[in-house]
Coordinates of C-alpha atoms in Angstrom, one line a residue:
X1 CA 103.1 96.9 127.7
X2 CA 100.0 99.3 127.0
X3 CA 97.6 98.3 124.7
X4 CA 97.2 100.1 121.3
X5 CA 96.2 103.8 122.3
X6 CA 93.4 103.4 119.5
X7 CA 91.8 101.0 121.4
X8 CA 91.0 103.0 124.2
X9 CA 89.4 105.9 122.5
X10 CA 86.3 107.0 124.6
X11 CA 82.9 107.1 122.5
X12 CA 82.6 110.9 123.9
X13 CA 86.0 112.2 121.9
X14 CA 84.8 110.0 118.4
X15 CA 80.9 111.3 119.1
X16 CA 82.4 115.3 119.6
X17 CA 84.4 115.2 116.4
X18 CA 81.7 114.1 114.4
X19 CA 79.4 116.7 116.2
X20 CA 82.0 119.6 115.1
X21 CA 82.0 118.7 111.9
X22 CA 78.2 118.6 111.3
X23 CA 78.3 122.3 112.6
X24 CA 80.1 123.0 109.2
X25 CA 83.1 124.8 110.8
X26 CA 85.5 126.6 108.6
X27 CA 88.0 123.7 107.4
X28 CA 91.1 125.4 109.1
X29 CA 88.7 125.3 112.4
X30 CA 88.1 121.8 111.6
X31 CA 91.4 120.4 111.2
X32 CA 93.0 122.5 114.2
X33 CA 89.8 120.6 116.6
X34 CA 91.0 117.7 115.2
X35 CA 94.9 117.9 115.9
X36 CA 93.8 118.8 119.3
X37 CA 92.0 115.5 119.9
X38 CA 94.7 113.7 118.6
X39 CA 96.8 115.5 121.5
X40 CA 94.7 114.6 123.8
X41 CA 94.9 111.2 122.8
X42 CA 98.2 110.6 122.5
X43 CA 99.0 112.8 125.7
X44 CA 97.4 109.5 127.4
X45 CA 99.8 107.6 126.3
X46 CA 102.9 109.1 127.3
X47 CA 103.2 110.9 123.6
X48 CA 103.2 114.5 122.0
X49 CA 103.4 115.8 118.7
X50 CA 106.0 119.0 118.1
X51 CA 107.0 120.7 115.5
X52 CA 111.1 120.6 114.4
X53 CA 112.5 123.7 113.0
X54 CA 114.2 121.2 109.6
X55 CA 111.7 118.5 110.5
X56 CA 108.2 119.2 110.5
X57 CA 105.4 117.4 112.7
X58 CA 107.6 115.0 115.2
X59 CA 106.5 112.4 117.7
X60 CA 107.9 112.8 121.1
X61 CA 107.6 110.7 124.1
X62 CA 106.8 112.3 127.5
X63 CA 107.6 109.2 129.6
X64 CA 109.9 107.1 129.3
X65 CA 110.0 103.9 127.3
X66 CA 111.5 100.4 127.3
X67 CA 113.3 98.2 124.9
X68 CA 110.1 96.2 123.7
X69 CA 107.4 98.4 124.8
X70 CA 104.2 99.8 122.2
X71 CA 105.1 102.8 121.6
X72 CA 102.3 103.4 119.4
X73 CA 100.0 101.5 117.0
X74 CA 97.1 102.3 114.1
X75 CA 94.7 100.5 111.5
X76 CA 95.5 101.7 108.2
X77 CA 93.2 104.6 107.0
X78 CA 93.3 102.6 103.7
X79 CA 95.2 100.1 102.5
X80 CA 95.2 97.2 99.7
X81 CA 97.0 94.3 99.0
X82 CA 100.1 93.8 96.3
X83 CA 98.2 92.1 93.8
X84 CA 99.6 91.5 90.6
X85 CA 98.5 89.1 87.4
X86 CA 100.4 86.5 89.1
X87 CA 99.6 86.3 92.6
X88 CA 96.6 88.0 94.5
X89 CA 95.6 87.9 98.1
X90 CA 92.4 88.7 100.3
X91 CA 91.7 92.4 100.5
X92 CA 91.4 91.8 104.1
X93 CA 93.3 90.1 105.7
X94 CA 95.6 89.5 102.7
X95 CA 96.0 86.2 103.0
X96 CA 96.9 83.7 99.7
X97 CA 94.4 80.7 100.6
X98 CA 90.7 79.8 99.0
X99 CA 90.5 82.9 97.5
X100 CA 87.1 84.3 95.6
X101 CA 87.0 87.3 93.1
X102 CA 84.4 89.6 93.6
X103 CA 81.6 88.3 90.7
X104 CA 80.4 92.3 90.3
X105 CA 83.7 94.3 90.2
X106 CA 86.3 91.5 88.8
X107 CA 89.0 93.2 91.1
X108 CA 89.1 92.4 94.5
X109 CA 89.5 88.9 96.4
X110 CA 88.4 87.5 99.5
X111 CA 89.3 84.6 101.3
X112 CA 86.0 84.3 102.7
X113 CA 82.7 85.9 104.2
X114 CA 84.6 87.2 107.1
X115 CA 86.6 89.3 105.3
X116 CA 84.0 90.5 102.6
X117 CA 81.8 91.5 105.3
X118 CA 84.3 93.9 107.4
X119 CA 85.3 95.2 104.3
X120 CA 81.7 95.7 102.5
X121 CA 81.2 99.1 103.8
X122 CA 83.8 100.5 101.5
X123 CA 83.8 97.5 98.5
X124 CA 80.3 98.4 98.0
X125 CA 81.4 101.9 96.7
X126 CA 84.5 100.9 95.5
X127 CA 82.9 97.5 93.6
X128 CA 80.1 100.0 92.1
X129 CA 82.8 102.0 90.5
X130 CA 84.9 99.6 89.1
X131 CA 82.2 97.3 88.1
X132 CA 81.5 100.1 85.6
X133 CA 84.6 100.1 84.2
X134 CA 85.3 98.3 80.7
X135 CA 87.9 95.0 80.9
X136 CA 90.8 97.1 79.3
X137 CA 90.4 100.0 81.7
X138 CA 90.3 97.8 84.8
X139 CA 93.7 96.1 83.9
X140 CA 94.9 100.0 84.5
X141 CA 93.4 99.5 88.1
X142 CA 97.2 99.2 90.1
X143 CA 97.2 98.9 93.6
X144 CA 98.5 102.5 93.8
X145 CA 95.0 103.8 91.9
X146 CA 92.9 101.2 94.5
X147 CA 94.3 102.7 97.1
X148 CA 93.7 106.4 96.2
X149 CA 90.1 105.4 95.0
X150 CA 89.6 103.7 98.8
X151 CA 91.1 107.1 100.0
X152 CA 88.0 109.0 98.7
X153 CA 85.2 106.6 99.4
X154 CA 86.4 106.7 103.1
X155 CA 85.7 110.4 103.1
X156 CA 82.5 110.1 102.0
X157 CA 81.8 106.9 104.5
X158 CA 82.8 109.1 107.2
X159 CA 81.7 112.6 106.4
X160 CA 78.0 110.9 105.6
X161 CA 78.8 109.1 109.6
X162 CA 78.3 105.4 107.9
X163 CA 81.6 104.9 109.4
X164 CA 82.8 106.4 112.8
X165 CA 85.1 109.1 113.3
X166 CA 88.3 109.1 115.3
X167 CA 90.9 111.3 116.7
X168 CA 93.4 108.7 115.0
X169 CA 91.1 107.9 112.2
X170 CA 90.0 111.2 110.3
X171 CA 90.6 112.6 106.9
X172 CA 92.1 115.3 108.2
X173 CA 95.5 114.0 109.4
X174 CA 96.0 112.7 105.2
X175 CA 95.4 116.3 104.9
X176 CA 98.0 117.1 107.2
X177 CA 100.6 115.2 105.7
X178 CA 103.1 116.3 103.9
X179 CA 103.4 116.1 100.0
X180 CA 106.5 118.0 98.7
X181 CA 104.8 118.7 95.9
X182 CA 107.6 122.1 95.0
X183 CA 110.1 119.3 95.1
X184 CA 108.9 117.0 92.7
X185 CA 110.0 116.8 89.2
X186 CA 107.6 117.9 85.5
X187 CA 107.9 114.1 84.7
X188 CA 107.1 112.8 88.2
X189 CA 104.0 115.8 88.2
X190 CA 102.9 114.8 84.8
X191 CA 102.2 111.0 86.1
X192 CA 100.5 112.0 89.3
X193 CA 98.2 114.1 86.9
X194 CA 97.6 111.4 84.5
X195 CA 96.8 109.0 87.8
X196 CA 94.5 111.5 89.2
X197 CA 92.5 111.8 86.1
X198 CA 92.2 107.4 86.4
X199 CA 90.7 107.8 89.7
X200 CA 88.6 110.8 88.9
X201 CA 87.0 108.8 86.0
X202 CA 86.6 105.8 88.2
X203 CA 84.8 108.2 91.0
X204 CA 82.9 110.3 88.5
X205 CA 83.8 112.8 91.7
X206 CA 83.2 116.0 89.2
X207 CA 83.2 118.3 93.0
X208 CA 87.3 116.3 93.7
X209 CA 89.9 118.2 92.0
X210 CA 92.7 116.9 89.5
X211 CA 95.2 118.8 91.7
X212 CA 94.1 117.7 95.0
X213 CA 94.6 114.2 93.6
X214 CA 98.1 114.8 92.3
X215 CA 98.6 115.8 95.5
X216 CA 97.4 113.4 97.3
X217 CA 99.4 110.6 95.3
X218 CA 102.9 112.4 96.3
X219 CA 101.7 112.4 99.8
X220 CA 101.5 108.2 99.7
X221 CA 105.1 108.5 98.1
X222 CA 106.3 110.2 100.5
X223 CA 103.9 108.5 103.6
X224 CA 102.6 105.3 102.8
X225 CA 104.5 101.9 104.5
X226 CA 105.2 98.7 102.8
X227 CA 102.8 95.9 105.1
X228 CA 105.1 93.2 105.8
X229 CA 104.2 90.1 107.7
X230 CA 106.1 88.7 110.8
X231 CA 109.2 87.9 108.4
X232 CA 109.0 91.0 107.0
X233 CA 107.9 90.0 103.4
X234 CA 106.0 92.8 101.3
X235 CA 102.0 92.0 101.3
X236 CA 100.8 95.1 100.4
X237 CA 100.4 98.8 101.5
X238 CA 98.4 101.1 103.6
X239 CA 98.6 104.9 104.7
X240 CA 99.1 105.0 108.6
X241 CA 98.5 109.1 109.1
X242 CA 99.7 108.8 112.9
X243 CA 102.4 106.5 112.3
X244 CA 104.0 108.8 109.9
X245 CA 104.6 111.6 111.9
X246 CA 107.3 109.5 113.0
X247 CA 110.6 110.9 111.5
X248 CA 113.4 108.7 110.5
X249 CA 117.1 108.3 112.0
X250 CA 119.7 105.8 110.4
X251 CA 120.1 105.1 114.2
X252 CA 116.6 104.4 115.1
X253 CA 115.4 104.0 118.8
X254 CA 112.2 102.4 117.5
X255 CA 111.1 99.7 115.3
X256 CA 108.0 99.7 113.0
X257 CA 106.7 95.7 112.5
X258 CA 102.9 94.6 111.3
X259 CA 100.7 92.5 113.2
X260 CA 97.9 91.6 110.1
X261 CA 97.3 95.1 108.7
X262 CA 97.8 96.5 112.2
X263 CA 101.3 98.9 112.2
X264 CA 102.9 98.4 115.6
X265 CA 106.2 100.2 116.9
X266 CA 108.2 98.9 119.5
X267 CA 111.2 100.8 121.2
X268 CA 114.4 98.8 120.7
X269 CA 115.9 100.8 123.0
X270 CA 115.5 103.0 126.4
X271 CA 113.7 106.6 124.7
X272 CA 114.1 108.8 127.6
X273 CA 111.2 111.2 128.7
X274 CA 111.3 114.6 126.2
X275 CA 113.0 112.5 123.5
X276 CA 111.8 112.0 119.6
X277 CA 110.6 108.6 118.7
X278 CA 112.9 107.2 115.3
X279 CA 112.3 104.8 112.8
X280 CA 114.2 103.9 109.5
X281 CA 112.8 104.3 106.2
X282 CA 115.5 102.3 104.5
X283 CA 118.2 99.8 104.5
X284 CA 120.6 100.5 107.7
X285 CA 123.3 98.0 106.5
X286 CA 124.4 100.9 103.2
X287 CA 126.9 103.6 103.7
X288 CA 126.1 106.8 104.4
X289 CA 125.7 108.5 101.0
X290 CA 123.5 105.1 99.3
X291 CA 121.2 105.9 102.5
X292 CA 121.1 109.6 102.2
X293 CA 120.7 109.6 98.3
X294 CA 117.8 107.2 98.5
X295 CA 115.5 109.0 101.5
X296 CA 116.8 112.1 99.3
X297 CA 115.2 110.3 95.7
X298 CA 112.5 108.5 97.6
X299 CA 111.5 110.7 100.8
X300 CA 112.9 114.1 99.3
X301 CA 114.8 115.2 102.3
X302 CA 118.4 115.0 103.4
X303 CA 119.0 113.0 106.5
X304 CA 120.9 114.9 109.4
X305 CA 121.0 111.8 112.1
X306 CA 124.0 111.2 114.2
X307 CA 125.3 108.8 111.6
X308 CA 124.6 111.1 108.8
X309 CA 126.5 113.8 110.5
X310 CA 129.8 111.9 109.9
X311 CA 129.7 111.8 106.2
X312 CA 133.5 112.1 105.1
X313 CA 134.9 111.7 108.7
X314 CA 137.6 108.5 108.5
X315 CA 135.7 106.2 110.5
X316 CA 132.4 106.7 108.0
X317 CA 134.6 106.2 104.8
X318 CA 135.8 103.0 106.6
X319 CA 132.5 102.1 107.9
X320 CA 131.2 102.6 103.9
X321 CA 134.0 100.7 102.4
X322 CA 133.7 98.1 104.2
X323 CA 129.8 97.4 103.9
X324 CA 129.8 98.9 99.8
X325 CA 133.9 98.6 98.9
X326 CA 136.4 96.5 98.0
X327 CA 138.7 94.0 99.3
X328 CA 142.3 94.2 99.5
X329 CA 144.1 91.6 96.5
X330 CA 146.1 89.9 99.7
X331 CA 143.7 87.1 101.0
X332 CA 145.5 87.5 104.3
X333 CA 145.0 91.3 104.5
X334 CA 141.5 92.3 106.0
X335 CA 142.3 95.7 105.0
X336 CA 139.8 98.2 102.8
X337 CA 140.7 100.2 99.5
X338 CA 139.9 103.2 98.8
X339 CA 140.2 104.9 95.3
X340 CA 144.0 106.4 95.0
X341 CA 144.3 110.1 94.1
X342 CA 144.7 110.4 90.3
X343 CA 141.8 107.4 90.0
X344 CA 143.6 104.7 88.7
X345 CA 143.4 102.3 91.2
X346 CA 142.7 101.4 94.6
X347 CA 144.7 101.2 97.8
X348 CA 144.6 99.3 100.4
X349 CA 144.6 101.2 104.3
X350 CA 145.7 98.5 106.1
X351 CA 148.8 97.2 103.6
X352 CA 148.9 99.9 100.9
X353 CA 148.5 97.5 98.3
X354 CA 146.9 98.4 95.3
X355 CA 144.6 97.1 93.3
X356 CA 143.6 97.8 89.5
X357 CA 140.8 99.9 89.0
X358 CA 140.7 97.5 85.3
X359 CA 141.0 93.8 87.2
X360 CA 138.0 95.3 89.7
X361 CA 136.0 96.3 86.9
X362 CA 136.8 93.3 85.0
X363 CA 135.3 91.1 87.5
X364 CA 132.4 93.5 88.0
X365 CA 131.6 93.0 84.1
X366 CA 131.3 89.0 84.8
X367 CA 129.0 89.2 87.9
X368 CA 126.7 91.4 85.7
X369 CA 126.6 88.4 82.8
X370 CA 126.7 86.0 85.2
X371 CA 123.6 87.8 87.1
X372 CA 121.6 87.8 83.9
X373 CA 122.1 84.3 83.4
X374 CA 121.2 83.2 86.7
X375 CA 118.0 85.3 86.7
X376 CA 117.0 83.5 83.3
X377 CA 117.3 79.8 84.6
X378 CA 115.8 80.9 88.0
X379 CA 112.9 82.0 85.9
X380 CA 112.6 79.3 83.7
X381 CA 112.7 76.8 86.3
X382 CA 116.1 75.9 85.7
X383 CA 116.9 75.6 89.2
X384 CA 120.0 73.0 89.5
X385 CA 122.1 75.5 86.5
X386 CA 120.9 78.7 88.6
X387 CA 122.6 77.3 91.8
X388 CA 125.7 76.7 89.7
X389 CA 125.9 80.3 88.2
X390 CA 125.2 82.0 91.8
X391 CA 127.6 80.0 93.1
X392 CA 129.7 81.5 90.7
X393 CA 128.8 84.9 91.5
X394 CA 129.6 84.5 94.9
X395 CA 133.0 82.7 94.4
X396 CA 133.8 86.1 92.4
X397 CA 132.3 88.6 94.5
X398 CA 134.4 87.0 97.7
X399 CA 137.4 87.8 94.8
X400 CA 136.6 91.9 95.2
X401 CA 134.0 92.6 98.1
X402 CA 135.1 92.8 101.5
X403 CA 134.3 89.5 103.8
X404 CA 131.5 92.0 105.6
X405 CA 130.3 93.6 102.3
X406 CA 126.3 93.4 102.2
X407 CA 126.7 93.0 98.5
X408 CA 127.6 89.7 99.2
X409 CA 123.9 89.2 101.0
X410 CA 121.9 89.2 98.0
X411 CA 123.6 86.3 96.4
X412 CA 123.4 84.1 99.5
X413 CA 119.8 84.7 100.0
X414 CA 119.0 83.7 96.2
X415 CA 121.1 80.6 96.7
X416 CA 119.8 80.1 100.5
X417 CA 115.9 80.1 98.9
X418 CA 116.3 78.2 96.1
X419 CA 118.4 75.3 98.2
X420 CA 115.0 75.1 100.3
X421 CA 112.8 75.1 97.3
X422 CA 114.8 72.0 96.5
X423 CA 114.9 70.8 100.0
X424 CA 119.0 70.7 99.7
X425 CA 118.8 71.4 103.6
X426 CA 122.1 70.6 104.4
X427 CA 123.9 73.4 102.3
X428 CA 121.1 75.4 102.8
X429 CA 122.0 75.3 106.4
X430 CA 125.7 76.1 105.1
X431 CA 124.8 78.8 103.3
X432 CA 122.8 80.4 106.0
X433 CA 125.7 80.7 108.3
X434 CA 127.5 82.4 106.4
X435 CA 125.2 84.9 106.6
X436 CA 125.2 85.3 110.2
X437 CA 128.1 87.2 110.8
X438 CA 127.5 89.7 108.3
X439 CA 124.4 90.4 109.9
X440 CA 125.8 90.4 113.3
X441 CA 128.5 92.9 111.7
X442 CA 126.3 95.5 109.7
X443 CA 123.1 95.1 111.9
X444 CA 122.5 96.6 115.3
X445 CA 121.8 94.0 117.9
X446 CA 118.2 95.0 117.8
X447 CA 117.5 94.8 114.2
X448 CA 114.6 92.2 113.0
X449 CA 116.6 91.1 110.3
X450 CA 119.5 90.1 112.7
X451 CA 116.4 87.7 114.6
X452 CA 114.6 86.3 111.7
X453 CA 118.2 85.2 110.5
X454 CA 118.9 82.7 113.6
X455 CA 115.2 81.9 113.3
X456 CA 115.7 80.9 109.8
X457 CA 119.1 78.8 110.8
X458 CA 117.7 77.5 114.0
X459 CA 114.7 75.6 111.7
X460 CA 117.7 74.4 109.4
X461 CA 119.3 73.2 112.4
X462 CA 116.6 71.6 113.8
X463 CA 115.1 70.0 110.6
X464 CA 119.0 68.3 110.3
X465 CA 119.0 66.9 113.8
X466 CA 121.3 69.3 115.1
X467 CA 118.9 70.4 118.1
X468 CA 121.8 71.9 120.5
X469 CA 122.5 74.3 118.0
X470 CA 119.0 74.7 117.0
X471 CA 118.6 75.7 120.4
X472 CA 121.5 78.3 120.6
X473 CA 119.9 80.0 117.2
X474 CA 116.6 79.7 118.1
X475 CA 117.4 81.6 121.9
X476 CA 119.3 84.8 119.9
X477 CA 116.5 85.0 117.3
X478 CA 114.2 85.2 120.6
X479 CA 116.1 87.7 122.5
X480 CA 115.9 89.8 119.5
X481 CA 112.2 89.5 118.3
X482 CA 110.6 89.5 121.8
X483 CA 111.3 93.1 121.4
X484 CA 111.2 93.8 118.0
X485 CA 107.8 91.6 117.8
X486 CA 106.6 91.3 121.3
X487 CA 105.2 88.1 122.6
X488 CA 102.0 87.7 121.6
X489 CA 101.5 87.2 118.2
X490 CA 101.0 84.0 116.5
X491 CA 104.5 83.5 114.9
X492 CA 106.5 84.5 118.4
X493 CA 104.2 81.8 119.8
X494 CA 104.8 79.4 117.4
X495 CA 108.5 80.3 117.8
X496 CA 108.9 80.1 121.4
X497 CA 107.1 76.6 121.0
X498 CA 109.5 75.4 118.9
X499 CA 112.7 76.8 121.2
X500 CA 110.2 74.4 123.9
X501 CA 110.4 71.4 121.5
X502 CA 113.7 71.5 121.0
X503 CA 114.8 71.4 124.8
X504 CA 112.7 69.1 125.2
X505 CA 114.0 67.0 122.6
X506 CA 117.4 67.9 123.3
X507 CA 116.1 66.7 127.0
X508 CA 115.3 63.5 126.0
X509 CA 118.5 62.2 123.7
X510 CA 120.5 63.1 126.4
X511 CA 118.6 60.6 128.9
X512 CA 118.3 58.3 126.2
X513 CA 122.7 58.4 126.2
X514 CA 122.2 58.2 129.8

């Protein structure tokens, strides 16, 4: 695998860009020098970006590349961590433990010295501004507003050379970004303008403009990525300029994963030479129209991928009603319903039983009250009655949902976490593998998800004795994650110890029989 491109970068390419912009070129000038060093970068790589007629800015490979391999990776131009009044982590490497607030500003949190001091550069701007700030306005400091703030001090930092100047690191690419500002709604507008007048007060920027601001704020909408760690839980969020020029498919050929804040992606699958490099921005496992409705709510366009295309075809409203739909009445039937003609039921294509339209929304009523109640005790610290009352859930969503509905997911991984909060690790374990092969039936074989779930079962197993199945689970979560995740990361390491561990235990009890 090649390393990040960003890490070869020659001085001479960051040293000529800041040259060009000390000569004051015309901004159109500036940004057209700057796309052409990012060419040039990227052509080094085996990448190009072209533009798509319906699509924009694309990335395109010009070699060919492997399940596995980098295809590209970045640093965040900015990013900050999901803090919230309950839980805060480091603003650099957004870690949880032996955290310190920043005495001046109140705001920011550090693990240690480490951190503060790779991050002082921009804090120092950012702490000055917020330190200036009275208590009440600071609690109006979201992540969102940090982040924009960050946005602008980095300008600065680089336009005044404090910080260096890349071909992959320049304010120009934000600027290049799109926004779909025309497709944005008054209410939507109005809160981007009442946002941008936050961080203009916080700046006390008077040359910035309100607009640009706005602007600017629909851009991380539409742009930004969620930072997950290896098991893909949300830590915070950054703006990857490079990385999104990547345009989604609901049929990906490439995987987007974080190693710290670093955004890697990884082909999951042979991208021929002169083909465009995919990744999803949402869920994969939802039928067609749930995934084009969100990218259309959430990204503003309408997805045209080879799945997408198929909207209405039979084998797409079989696909959908199976993964969002209902179940036929006969336990023995594994057939789908779909709604009759004249809407008062639902029939089932495999038997052409049918179902009431009143019974289904009966039981659809219950899960609601029987959803509220479980999220009550589960806050509360109820834990034992919240088991009870999802188990109840999922007992009556087996009653409607088809066996390989992902609406049954949700449930299971409430139950599945709170089982291991209360070290229940037996039906934890239970639970779990159920899950599998609903993952194994709405994921692609590729998929991360489909990995961490055998991870999750093969450390159930283990814990529980069971170490030939342990090593089964923990060998498919491997085969998976060595190419969603590579190899070299800490948590694949500490993985493919454990798969050691476990032969070897597994080794030893069977000498011991011996």
């Amino acid at each position: 695998m090649s390393p990040p491109f960003n890490s070869r970068l020659t001085n001479s390419s960051s040293s000529s860009l800041v040259e060009r912009q000390k000569q004051k070129l015309p901004e159109l000038t500036i940004t057209c020098l700057f796309m052409e060093e990012l060419q040039t970068s990227l052509r080094a790589h085996g990448l190009t970006v072209s533009s798509l007629p319906d699509k924009g800015r694309s990335l395109f490979a010009t070699k060919d590349f492997y399940p596995g391999e980098i295809i590209i990776s970045q640093e965040p131009f900015v990013c900050v961590p999901n803090n919230s009044l309950t839980e805060s982590r480091c603003d650099g490497c957004f870690s949880k433990s032996n955290l310190k607030k920043c005495s001046a500003c109140q705001v920011v949190w550090y693990c240690g010295s480490t951190c503060q001091k790779l991050e002082w550069k921009l804090h120092r701007l950012e702490c000055q501004a917020l330190a200036k700030l009275n208590k009440e306005r600071r609690k109006s400091v979201t992540p969102t507003i940090r982040m924009m703030v960050k946005l602008y001090l980095r300008r600065k930092l680089q336009n005044e050379n404090v910080i260096p100047v890349t071909a992959i690191d320049n304010y120009n690419l934000v600027e290049a970004l799109v926004s779909h500002m025309s497709d944005i709604d008054e209410k939507q507008l109005v809160l981007y303008a009442q946002m941008a007048n936050l961080v203009k007060l916080i700046l006390e920027r008077p040359d910035i403009d309100i607009k640009e601001i706005a602007e600017n704020f629909s851009k991380f909408a539409c742009n930004a990525h969620s930072i997950c760690d290896s098991e893909l839980r949300p830590l915070g969020t950054g703006l990857y300029p490079v990385v999104s020029i990547i345009n989604h498919s609901c049929l990906p050929n490439a995987v987007l994963v974080f190693e710290g804040r670093l955004a890697v992606v990884r082909a999951v699958q042979h991208i021929p030479k002169n083909s465009e490099v995919s990744i999803s921005y949402v869920e994969t496992a939802a039928s067609t129209i749930t995934r084009q409705n969100t990218l259309k709510e959430q990204y503003l366009f309408t997805c045209s991928c080879t799945r997408c295309i198929k909207v209405g075809q039979y084998d797409d409203i079989q696909e959908s009603a199976i993964l969002e739909g209902y179940r036929c009445r006969d336990n023995r039937c594994s057939g789908f319903l779909l709604r009759e003609s004249d809407d008062k039921g639902f029939v089932c294509q495999q038997c052409g039983l049918i179902r009431n339209k009143e019974e289904i929304r009966k039981i659809a009523s219950d899960i609601k009250a029987l959803s509220d109640k479980a999220l009550k005790s589960t806050s509360s610290g109820n834990l034992q009655e919240a088991i009870i009352l999802y188990k109840s859930i999922e007992k009556l969503q087996k009653e409607v949902c088809h066996p390989f509905s992902i609406s049954l997911m949700p449930i299971r991984e409430k139950l599945l976490e709170i089982l291991m909060q209360l070290e229940e690790w037996k039906e934890a374990l239970a639970v779990c593998r159920l899950t599998i092969p609903v993952y194994e039936r709405v994921y692609p074989g590729f998929h991360p998800l489909l990995g961490l779930q055998y991870y999750s079962c093969g450390k159930l197993e283990w814990l529980l004795g069971e170490t030939d199945d342990a090593i089964k689970s923990f060998t498919k979560a491997i085969d998976v994650l060595r190419i969603t995740h590579g190899t070299n990361t800490l948590f694949m390491k500490e993985l493919l110890m454990k798969l050691e561990e476990a032969r070897s235990e597994a080794s030893f009890k069977l000498s011991f029989r011996e």
